[in-house]
Coordinates of C-alpha atoms in Angstrom, one line a residue:
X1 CA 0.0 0.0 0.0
X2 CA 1.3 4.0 -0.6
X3 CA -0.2 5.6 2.3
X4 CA 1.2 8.8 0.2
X5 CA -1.7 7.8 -2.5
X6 CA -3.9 6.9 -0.2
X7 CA -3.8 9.9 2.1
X8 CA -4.0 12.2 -1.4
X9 CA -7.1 10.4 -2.4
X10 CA -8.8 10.4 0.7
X11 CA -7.8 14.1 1.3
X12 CA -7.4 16.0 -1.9
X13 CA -8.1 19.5 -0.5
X14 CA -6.1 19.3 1.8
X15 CA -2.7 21.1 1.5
X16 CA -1.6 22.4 4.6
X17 CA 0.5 20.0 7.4
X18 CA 0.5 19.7 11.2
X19 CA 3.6 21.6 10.9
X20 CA 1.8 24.2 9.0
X21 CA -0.5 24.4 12.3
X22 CA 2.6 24.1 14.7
X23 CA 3.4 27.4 13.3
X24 CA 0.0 29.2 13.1
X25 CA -0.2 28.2 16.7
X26 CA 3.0 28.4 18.3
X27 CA 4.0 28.0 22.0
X28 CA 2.4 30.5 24.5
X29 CA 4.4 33.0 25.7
X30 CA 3.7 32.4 29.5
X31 CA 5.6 32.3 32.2
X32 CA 6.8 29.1 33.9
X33 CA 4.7 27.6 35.9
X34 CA 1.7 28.6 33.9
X35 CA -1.6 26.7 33.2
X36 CA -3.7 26.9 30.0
X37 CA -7.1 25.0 30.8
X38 CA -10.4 25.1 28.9
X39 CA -14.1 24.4 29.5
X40 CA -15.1 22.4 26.1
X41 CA -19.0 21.8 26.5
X42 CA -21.2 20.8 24.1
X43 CA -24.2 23.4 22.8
X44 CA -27.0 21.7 24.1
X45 CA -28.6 23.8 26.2
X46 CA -28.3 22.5 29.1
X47 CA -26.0 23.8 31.8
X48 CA -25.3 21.9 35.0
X49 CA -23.4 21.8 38.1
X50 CA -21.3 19.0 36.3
X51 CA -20.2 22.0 34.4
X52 CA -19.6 25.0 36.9
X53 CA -17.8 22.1 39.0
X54 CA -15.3 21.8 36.3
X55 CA -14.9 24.8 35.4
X56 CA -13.8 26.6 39.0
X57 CA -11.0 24.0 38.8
X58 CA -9.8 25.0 34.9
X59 CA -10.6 29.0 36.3
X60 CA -8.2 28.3 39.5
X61 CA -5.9 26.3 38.1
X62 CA -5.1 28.9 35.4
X63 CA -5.7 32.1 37.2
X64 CA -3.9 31.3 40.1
X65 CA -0.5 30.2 37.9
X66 CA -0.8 33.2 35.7
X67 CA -2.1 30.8 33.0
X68 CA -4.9 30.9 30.2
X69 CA -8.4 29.7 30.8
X70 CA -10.5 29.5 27.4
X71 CA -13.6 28.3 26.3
X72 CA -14.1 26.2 23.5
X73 CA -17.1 24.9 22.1
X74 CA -17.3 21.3 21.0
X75 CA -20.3 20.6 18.5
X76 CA -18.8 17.8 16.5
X77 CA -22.1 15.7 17.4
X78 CA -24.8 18.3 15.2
X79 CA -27.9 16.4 16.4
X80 CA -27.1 17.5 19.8
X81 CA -26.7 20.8 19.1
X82 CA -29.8 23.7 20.5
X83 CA -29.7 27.3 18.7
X84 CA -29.1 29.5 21.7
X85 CA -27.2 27.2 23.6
X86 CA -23.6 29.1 23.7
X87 CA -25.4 32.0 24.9
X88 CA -26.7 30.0 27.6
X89 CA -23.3 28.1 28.2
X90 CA -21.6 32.2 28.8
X91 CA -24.2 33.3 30.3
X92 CA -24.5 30.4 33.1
X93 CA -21.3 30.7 33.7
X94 CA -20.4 34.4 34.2
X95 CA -23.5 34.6 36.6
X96 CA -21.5 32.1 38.6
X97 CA -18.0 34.1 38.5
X98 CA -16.5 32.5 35.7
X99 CA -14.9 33.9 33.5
X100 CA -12.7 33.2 30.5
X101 CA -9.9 34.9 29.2
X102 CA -10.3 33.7 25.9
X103 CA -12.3 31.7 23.4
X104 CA -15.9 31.5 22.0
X105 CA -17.4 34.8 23.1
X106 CA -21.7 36.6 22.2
X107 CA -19.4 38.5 19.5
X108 CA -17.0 36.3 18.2
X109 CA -13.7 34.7 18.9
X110 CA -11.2 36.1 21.3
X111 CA -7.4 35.3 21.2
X112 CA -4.9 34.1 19.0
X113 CA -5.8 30.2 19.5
X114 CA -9.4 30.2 17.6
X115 CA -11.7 29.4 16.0
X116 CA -12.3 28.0 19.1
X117 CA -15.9 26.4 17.9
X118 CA -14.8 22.7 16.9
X119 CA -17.1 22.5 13.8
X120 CA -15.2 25.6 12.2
X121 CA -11.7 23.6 12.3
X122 CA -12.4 21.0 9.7
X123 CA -9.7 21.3 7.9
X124 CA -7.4 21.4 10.8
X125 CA -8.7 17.8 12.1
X126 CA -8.5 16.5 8.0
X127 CA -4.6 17.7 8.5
X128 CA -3.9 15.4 10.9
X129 CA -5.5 12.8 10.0
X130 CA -4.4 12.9 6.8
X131 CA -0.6 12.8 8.5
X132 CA -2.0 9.6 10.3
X133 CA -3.0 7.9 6.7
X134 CA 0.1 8.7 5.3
X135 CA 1.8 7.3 7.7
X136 CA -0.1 4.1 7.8
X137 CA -1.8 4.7 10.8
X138 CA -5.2 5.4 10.1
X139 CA -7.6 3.8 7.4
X140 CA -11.2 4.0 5.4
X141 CA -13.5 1.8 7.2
X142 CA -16.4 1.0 4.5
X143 CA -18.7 -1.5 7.1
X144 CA -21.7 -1.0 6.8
X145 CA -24.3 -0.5 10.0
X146 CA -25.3 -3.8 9.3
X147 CA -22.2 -5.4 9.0
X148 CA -20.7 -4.0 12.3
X149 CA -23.9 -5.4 13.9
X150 CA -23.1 -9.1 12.7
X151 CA -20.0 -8.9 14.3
X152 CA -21.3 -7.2 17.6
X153 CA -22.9 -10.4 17.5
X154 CA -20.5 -12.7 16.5
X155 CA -18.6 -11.3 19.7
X156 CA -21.2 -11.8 21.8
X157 CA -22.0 -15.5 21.2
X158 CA -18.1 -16.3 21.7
X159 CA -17.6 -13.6 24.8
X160 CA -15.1 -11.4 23.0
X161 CA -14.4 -7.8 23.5
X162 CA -16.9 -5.9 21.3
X163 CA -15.3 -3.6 18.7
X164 CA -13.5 -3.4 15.9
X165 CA -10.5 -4.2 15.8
X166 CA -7.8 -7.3 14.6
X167 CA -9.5 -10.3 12.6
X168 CA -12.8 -7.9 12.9
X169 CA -11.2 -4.9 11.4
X170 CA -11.7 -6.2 7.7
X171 CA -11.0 -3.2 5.9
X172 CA -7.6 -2.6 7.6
X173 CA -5.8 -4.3 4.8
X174 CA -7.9 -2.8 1.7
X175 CA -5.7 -2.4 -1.8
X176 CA -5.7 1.3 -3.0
X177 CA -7.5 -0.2 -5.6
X178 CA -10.5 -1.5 -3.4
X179 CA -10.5 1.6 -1.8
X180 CA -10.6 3.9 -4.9
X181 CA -13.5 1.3 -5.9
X182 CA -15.4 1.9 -3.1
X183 CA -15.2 5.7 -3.0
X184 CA -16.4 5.7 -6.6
X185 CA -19.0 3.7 -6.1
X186 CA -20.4 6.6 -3.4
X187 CA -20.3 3.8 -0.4
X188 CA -20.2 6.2 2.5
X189 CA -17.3 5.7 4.9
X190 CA -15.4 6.2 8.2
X191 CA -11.7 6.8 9.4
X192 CA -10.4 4.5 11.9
X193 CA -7.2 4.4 14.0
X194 CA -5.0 1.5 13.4
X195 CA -4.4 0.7 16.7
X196 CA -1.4 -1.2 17.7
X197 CA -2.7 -2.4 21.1
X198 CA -3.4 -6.3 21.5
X199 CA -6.7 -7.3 22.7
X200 CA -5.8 -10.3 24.8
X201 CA -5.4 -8.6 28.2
X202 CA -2.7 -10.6 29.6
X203 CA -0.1 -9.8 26.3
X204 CA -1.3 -6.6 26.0
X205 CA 0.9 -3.3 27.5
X206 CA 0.0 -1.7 30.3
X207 CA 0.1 2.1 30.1
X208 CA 0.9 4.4 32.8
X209 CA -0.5 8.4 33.3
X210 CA 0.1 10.7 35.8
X211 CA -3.2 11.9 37.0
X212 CA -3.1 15.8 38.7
X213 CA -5.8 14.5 41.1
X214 CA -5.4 10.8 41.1
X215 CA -2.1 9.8 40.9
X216 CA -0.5 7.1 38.7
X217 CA -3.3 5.6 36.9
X218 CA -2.4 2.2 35.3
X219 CA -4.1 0.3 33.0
X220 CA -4.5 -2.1 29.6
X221 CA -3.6 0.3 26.5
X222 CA -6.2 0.8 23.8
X223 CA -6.9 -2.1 21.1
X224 CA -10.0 -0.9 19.5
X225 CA -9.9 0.7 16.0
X226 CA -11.6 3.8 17.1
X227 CA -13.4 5.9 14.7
X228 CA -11.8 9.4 14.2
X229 CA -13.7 10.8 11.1
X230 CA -17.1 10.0 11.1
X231 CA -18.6 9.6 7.1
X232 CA -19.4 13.4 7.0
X233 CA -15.9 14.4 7.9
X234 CA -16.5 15.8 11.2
X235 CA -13.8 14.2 14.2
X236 CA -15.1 12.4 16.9
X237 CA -14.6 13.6 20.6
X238 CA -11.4 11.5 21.3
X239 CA -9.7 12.8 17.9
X240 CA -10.8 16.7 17.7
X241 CA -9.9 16.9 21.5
X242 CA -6.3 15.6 20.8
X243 CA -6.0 18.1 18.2
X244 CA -7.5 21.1 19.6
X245 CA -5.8 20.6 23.1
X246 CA -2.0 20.4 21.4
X247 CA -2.5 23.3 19.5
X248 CA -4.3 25.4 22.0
X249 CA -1.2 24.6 24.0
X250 CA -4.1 23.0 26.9
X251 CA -1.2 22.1 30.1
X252 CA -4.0 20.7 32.5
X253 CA -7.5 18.9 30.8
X254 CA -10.0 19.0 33.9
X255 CA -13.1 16.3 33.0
X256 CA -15.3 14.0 35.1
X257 CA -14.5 10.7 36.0
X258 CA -16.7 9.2 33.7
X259 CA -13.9 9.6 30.9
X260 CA -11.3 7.4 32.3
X261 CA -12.3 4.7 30.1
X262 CA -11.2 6.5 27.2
X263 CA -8.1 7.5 28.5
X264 CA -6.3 4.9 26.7
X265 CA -7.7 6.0 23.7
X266 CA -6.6 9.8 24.2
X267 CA -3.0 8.4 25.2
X268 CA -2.6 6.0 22.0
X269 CA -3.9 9.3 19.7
X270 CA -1.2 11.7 20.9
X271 CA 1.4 8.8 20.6
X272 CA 0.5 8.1 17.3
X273 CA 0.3 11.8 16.1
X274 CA 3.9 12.6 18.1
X275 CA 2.2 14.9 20.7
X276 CA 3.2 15.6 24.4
X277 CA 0.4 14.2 26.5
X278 CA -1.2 16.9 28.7
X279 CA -2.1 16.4 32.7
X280 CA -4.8 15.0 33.6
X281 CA -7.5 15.7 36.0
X282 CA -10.4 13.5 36.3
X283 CA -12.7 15.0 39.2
X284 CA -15.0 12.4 41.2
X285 CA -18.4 12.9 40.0
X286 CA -21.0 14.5 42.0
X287 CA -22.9 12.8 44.0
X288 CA -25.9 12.9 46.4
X289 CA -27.9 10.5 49.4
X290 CA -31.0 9.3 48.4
X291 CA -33.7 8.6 50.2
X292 CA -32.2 5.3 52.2
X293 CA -28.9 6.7 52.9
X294 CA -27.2 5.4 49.8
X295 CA -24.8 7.7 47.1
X296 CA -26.0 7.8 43.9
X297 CA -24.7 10.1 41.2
X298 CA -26.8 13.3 40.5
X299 CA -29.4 12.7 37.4
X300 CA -30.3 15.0 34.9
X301 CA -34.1 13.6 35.4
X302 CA -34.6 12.9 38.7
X303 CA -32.1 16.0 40.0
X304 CA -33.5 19.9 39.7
X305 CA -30.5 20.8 41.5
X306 CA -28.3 19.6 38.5
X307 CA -29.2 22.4 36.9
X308 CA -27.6 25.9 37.2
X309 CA -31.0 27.1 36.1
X310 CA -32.3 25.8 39.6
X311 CA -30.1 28.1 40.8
X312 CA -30.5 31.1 39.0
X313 CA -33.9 31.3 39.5
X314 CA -34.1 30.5 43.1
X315 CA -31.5 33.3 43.2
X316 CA -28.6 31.3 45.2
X317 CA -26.1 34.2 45.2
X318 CA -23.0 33.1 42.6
X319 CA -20.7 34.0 46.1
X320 CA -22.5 31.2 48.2
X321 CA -22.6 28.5 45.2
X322 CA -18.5 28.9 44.7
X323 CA -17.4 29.3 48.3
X324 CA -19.4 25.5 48.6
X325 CA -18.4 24.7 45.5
X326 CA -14.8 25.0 47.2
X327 CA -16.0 23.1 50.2
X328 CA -16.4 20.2 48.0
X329 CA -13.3 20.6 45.8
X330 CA -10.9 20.4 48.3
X331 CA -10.8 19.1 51.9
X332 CA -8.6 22.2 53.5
X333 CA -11.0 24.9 52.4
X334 CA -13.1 24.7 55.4
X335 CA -10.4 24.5 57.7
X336 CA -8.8 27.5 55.9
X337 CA -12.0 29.9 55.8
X338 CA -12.6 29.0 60.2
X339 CA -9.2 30.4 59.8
X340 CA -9.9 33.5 57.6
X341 CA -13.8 34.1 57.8
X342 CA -13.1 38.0 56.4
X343 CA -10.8 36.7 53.5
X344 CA -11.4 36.5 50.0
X345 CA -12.1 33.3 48.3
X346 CA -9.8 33.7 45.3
X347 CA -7.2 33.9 48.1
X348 CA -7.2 30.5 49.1
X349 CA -4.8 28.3 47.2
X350 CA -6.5 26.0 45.4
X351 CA -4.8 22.5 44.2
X352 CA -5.5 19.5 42.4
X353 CA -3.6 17.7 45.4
X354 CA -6.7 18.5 47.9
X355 CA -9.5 17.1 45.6
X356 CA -11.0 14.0 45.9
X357 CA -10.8 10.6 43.5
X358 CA -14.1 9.2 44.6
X359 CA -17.6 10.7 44.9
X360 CA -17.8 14.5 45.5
X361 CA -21.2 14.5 48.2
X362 CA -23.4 17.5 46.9
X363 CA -25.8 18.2 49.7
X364 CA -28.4 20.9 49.3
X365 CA -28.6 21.9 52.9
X366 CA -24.9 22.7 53.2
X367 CA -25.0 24.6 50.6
X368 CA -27.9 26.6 52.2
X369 CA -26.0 26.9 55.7
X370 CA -23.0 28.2 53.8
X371 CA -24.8 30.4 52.0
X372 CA -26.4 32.4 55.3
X373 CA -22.8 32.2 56.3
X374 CA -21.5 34.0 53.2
X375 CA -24.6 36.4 52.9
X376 CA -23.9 37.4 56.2
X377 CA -20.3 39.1 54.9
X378 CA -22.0 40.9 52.0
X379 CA -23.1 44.0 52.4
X380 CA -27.1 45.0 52.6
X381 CA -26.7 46.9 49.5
X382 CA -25.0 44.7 47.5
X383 CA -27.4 42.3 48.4
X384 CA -30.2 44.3 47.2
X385 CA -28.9 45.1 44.1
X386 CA -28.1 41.2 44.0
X387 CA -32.0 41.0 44.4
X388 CA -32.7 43.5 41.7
X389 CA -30.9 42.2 39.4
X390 CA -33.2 38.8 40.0
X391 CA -36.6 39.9 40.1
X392 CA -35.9 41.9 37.1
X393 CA -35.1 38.5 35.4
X394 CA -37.5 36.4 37.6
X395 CA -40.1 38.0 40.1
X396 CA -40.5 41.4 37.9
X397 CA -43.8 41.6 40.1
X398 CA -41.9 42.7 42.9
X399 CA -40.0 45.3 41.7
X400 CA -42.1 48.3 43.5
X401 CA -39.8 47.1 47.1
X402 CA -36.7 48.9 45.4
X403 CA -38.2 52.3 45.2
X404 CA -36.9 52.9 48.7
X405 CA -34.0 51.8 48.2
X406 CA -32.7 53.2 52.3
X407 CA -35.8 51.0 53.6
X408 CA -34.8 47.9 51.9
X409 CA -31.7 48.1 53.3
X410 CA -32.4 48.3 57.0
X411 CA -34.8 45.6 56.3
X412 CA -32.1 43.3 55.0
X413 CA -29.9 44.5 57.8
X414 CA -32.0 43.3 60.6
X415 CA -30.5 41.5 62.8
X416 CA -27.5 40.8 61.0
X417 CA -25.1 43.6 63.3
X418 CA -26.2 42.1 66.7
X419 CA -23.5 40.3 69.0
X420 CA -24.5 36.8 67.9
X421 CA -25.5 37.9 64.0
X422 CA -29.0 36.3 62.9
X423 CA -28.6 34.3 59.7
X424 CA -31.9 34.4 57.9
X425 CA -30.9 34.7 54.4
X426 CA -30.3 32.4 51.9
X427 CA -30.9 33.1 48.5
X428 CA -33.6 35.6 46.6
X429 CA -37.0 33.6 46.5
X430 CA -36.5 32.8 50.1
X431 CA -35.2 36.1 50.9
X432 CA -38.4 37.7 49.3
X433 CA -40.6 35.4 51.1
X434 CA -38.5 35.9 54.7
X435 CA -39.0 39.6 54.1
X436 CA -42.6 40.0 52.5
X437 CA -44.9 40.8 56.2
X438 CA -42.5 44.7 55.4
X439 CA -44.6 45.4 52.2
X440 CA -48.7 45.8 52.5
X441 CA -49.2 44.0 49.0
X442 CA -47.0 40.8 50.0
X443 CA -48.2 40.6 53.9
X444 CA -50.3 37.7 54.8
X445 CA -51.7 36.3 58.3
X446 CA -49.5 32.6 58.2
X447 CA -50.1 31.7 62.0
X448 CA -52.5 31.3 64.5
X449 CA -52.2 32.7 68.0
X450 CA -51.0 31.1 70.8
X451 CA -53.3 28.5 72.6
X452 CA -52.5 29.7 75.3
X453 CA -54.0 32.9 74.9
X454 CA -57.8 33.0 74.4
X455 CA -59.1 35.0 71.5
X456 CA -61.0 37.4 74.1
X457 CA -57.7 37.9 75.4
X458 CA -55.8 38.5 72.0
X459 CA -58.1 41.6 71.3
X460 CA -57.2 42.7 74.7
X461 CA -53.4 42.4 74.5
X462 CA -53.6 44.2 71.3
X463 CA -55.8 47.2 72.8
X464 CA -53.7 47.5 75.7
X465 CA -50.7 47.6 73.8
X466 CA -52.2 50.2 71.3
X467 CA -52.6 52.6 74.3
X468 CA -49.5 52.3 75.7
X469 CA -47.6 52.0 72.3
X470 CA -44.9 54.9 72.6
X471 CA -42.9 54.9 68.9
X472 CA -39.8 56.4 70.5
X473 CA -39.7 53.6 73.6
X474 CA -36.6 52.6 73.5
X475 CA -36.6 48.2 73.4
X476 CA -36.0 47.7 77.5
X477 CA -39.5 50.4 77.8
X478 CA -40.9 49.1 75.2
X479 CA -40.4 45.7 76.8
X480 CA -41.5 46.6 80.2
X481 CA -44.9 47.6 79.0
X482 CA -45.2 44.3 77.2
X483 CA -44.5 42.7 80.1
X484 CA -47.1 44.7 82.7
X485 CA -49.9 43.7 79.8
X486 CA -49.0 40.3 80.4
X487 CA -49.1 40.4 84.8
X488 CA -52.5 42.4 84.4
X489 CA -53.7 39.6 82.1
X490 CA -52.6 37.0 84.3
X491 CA -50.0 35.7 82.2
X492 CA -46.0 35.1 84.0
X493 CA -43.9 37.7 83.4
X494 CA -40.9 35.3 82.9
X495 CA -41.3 31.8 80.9
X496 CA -39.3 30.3 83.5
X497 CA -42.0 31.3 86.1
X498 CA -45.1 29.7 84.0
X499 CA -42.4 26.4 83.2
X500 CA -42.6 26.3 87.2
X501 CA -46.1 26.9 88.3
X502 CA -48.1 26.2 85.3
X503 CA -51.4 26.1 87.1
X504 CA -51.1 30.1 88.6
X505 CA -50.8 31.6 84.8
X506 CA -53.0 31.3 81.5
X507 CA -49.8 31.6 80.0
X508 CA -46.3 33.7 79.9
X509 CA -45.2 36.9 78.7
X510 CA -44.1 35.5 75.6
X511 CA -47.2 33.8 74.3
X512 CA -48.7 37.6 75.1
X513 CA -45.6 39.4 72.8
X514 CA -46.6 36.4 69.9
X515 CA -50.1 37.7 69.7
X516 CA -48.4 41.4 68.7
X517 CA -45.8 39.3 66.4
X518 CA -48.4 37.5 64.6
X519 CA -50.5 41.0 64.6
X520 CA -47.7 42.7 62.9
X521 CA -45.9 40.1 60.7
X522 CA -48.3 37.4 60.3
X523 CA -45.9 34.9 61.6
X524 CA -44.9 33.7 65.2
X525 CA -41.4 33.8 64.4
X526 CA -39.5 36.6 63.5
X527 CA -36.3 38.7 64.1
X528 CA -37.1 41.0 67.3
X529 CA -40.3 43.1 67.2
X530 CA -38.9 46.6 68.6
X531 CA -36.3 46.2 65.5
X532 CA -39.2 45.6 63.2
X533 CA -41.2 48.5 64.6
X534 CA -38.5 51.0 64.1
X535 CA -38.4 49.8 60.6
X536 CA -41.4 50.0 59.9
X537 CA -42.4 53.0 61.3
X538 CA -45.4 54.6 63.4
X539 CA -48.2 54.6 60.8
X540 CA -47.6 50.8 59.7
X541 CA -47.3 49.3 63.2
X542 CA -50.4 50.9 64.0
X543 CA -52.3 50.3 61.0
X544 CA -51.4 46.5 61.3
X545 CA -52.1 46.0 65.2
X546 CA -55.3 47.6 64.7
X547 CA -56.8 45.9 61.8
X548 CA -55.9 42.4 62.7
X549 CA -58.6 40.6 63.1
X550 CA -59.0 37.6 65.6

């Protein structure tokens, strides 16, 4: 066979050489030390945490070695692709803090690496493979559907490794003249590697990679004649990956674990194409406990919170989804933020070395306690333009609470400056909800009063305080006339007093201060009432003891 003619007659057009593209894309001018990762999702409109996950460790990686973090969009598989979808892919993704410093962009390319949209490098991916032809190691595979089905089947019945590859790869060993045949009689074909690996296990070689996060990984190296052209000419994953990585000048390729039975595909690729192999880092997949205790990895249909549209709309606040994010990607972050709770986050060191190989636990609730933690060190008004920003996109209904903007903020402020600091916030829909009872239109009654406390006695409390209510009572006055309502009532002025001597009280002062809490907010539970009060003002306090009805 002359590969020469063959690699000319599968790939006339083709004029320009890897070395041609060595030079186009020449060694990054970085200092040593330096990362270059990418994000390489595919367009198909869905997002998920998978994603974001990824990505913080490419965005650390890079950003913290003075390195390159690009994104690159890989639509070799067009029936998967959604119109819309890189959009969505950017936009996900900067909400979240991420941010590229090159690549696919709204308005084009940037940097000197593109195009950086995999179905726009055709005749890159043709260049190589046409050096892998000519070289002898790659060839037209002309099976038919059909055909590759028979032997699937033939495999199965004698318990061989499915595939094609050895005795199965029949067109391995085509003349020129077959193959010139074939192509001019319009049969449609494939390219395959011609893979040197052996498929009985116990001859064939063991490879050997050094994984950033795992370690050495060993295992059997690749015997399958993997497709790298598919019949339309478009590279498959394993072979446009290989390609674009080398001459991006990729350092570190962060992906889930779920690829580390390719990996001796990827490894037998640059081999045979003469490239240096880039690191490794295959993160543990994300996980969660179902219902019995028991990890299972997070589904796309039985998991919302795969989604970083779950997110968004709930309006999780991008700060409290990274900081947990961290929390998960590396075992010394917590241990480094008891240490520095006023730092930060990008000034934590992040490193592959910390991460773990085997299930990454997502749990919703953490993230929710983190995220009170982290709200707690943003300021109110950052938070409320955080909030803006959300119920323009989400809740647009609500956007009459940010004419004031001063009131918002003391109302988001509440509590959060006392000596133990209340944490009530968590993201924007609940943070709405936590704060409606401060806006007339939102304000519903959502508890009942006390048992305790009879309804003739309710409408008593709330007269009594109405005629003693003093605006500009400071909280221990204010108190203190709460608290002589509750003695004239017959109710104890301490809870400790009605824990001891049940019998001699209907109740204790606080069951009487719920009745004006519920009056007021609608809710038995609630930051403190003076607070609220002052907040509110004079007129509304009034207006809502008043016209509660019992």
């Amino acid at each position: 066979m002359d590969y020469n003619l063959l690699a000319d007659l599968l790939f006339p057009n083709i004029d320009k050489s890897p070395d041609d593209y060595e030079k186009i894309y020449p060694e990054r001018d970085l200092a040593e030390g330096a990362k270059v990762t990418r994000l390489g999702p595919s367009p198909t409109g869905f997002i998920h945490l998978g994603n974001l996950y990824g990505a913080f460790v490419d965005e650390r990686l890079a950003h913290q070695s003075g390195g390159v973090f690009y994104l690159r969009i890989e639509d070799t598989d067009d029936k998967r692709f959604v119109d819309g979808a890189v959009k969505i892919i950017i936009d996900s993704l900067r909400f979240f803090g991420i941010n590229f410093d090159e690549g696919a962009g709204l308005n084009g390319d940037t940097g000197a690496y593109g195009d950086y949209t995999q179905s726009r490098r055709g005749d890159i991916y043709a260049a190589f493979a046409k050096k892998l032809v000519r070289e002898g190691k790659a060839y037209p595979c002309f099976l038919t559907e059909d055909e590759i089905a028979e032997i699937r089947s033939k495999q199965e019945l004698a318990k061989q490794n499915p595939g094609i590859y050895g005795e199965f790869a029949a067109h391995r060993k085509l003349s020129l003249e077959d193959v010139e045949a074939n192509i001019k009689a319009g049969k449609p074909y494939v390219l395959r590697l011609k893979s040197d690996g052996n498929p009985d296990s116990e001859k064939a070689r063991r490879i050997k990679v050094e994984d950033a996060i795992r370690g050495t990984l060993e295992m059997p190296e690749n015997f399958q004649d993997v497709v790298i052209l598919k019949t339309t000419g478009i590279p498959t994953y394993h072979f446009a990956h290989v390609v674009d990585d080398h001459l991006m000048r990729t350092t570190h390729v962060v992906r889930g674990a779920e690829w580390l039975p390719s990996l001796p595909i990827h490894v037998e690729l640059f081999e045979k194409l003469g490239l240096k192999l880039p690191i490794y880092c295959h993160t543990a997949q994300l996980m969660k406990l179902d219902e019995n205790g028991n990890k299972r990895k997070l589904s796309k249909r039985e998991d919302p919170e795969l989604s970083l549209d779950y997110y968004r709309k709930l309006g999780y606040h991008p700060a409290t989804v990274r900081e947990y994010l961290l929390t998960i990607l590396n075992s010394n972050f917590e241990e480094w933020r008891d240490e520095h709770q006023d730092a930060d986050i990008d000034e934590f060191t992040f490193t592959t070395e910390k991460m773990s190989n085997s299930g990454a636990l997502f749990d919703l609730n953490k993230l929710n306690d983190i995220s009170k933690d982290v709200l707690l060190r943003i300021p109110a008004g950052e938070i409320v333009e955080f909030l803006k920003a959300w119920a323009q996109e989400f809740k647009p209904e609500i956007m009459y609470i940010f004419d004031d903007k001063e009131y918002l903020e003391k109302i988001i402020d509440l509590g959060r400056n006392d000596k133990k600091p209340r944490k009530d916030l968590i993201y924007a829909e609940q943070i709405v909800g936590f704060i409606s009872y401060f806006f007339d239109d939102m304000f519903v009654i959502e508890d009942d009063i006390p048992t305790e406390v009879s309804d003739d006695d309710a409408k008593e409390i709330l007269k009594k305080y109405m005629e003693s209510y003093d605006h500009s009572d400071d909280q221990s006055q204010w108190f203190d006339k709460i608290r002589n309502i509750a003695v004239e009532l017959g109710y104890a002025a301490k809870p400790k007093d009605y824990k001891k001597n049940p019998d001699d009280y209907k109740g204790h002062v606080g069951h009487v201060s719920t009745v004006i809490r519920i009056a007021l907010m609608g809710r038995a539970q609630s930051p403190d009432v003076w607070c609220i009060q002052q907040i509110m003002g004079e007129e509304m306090t009034r207006r809502r003891i008043t016209s509660y009805e019992i």
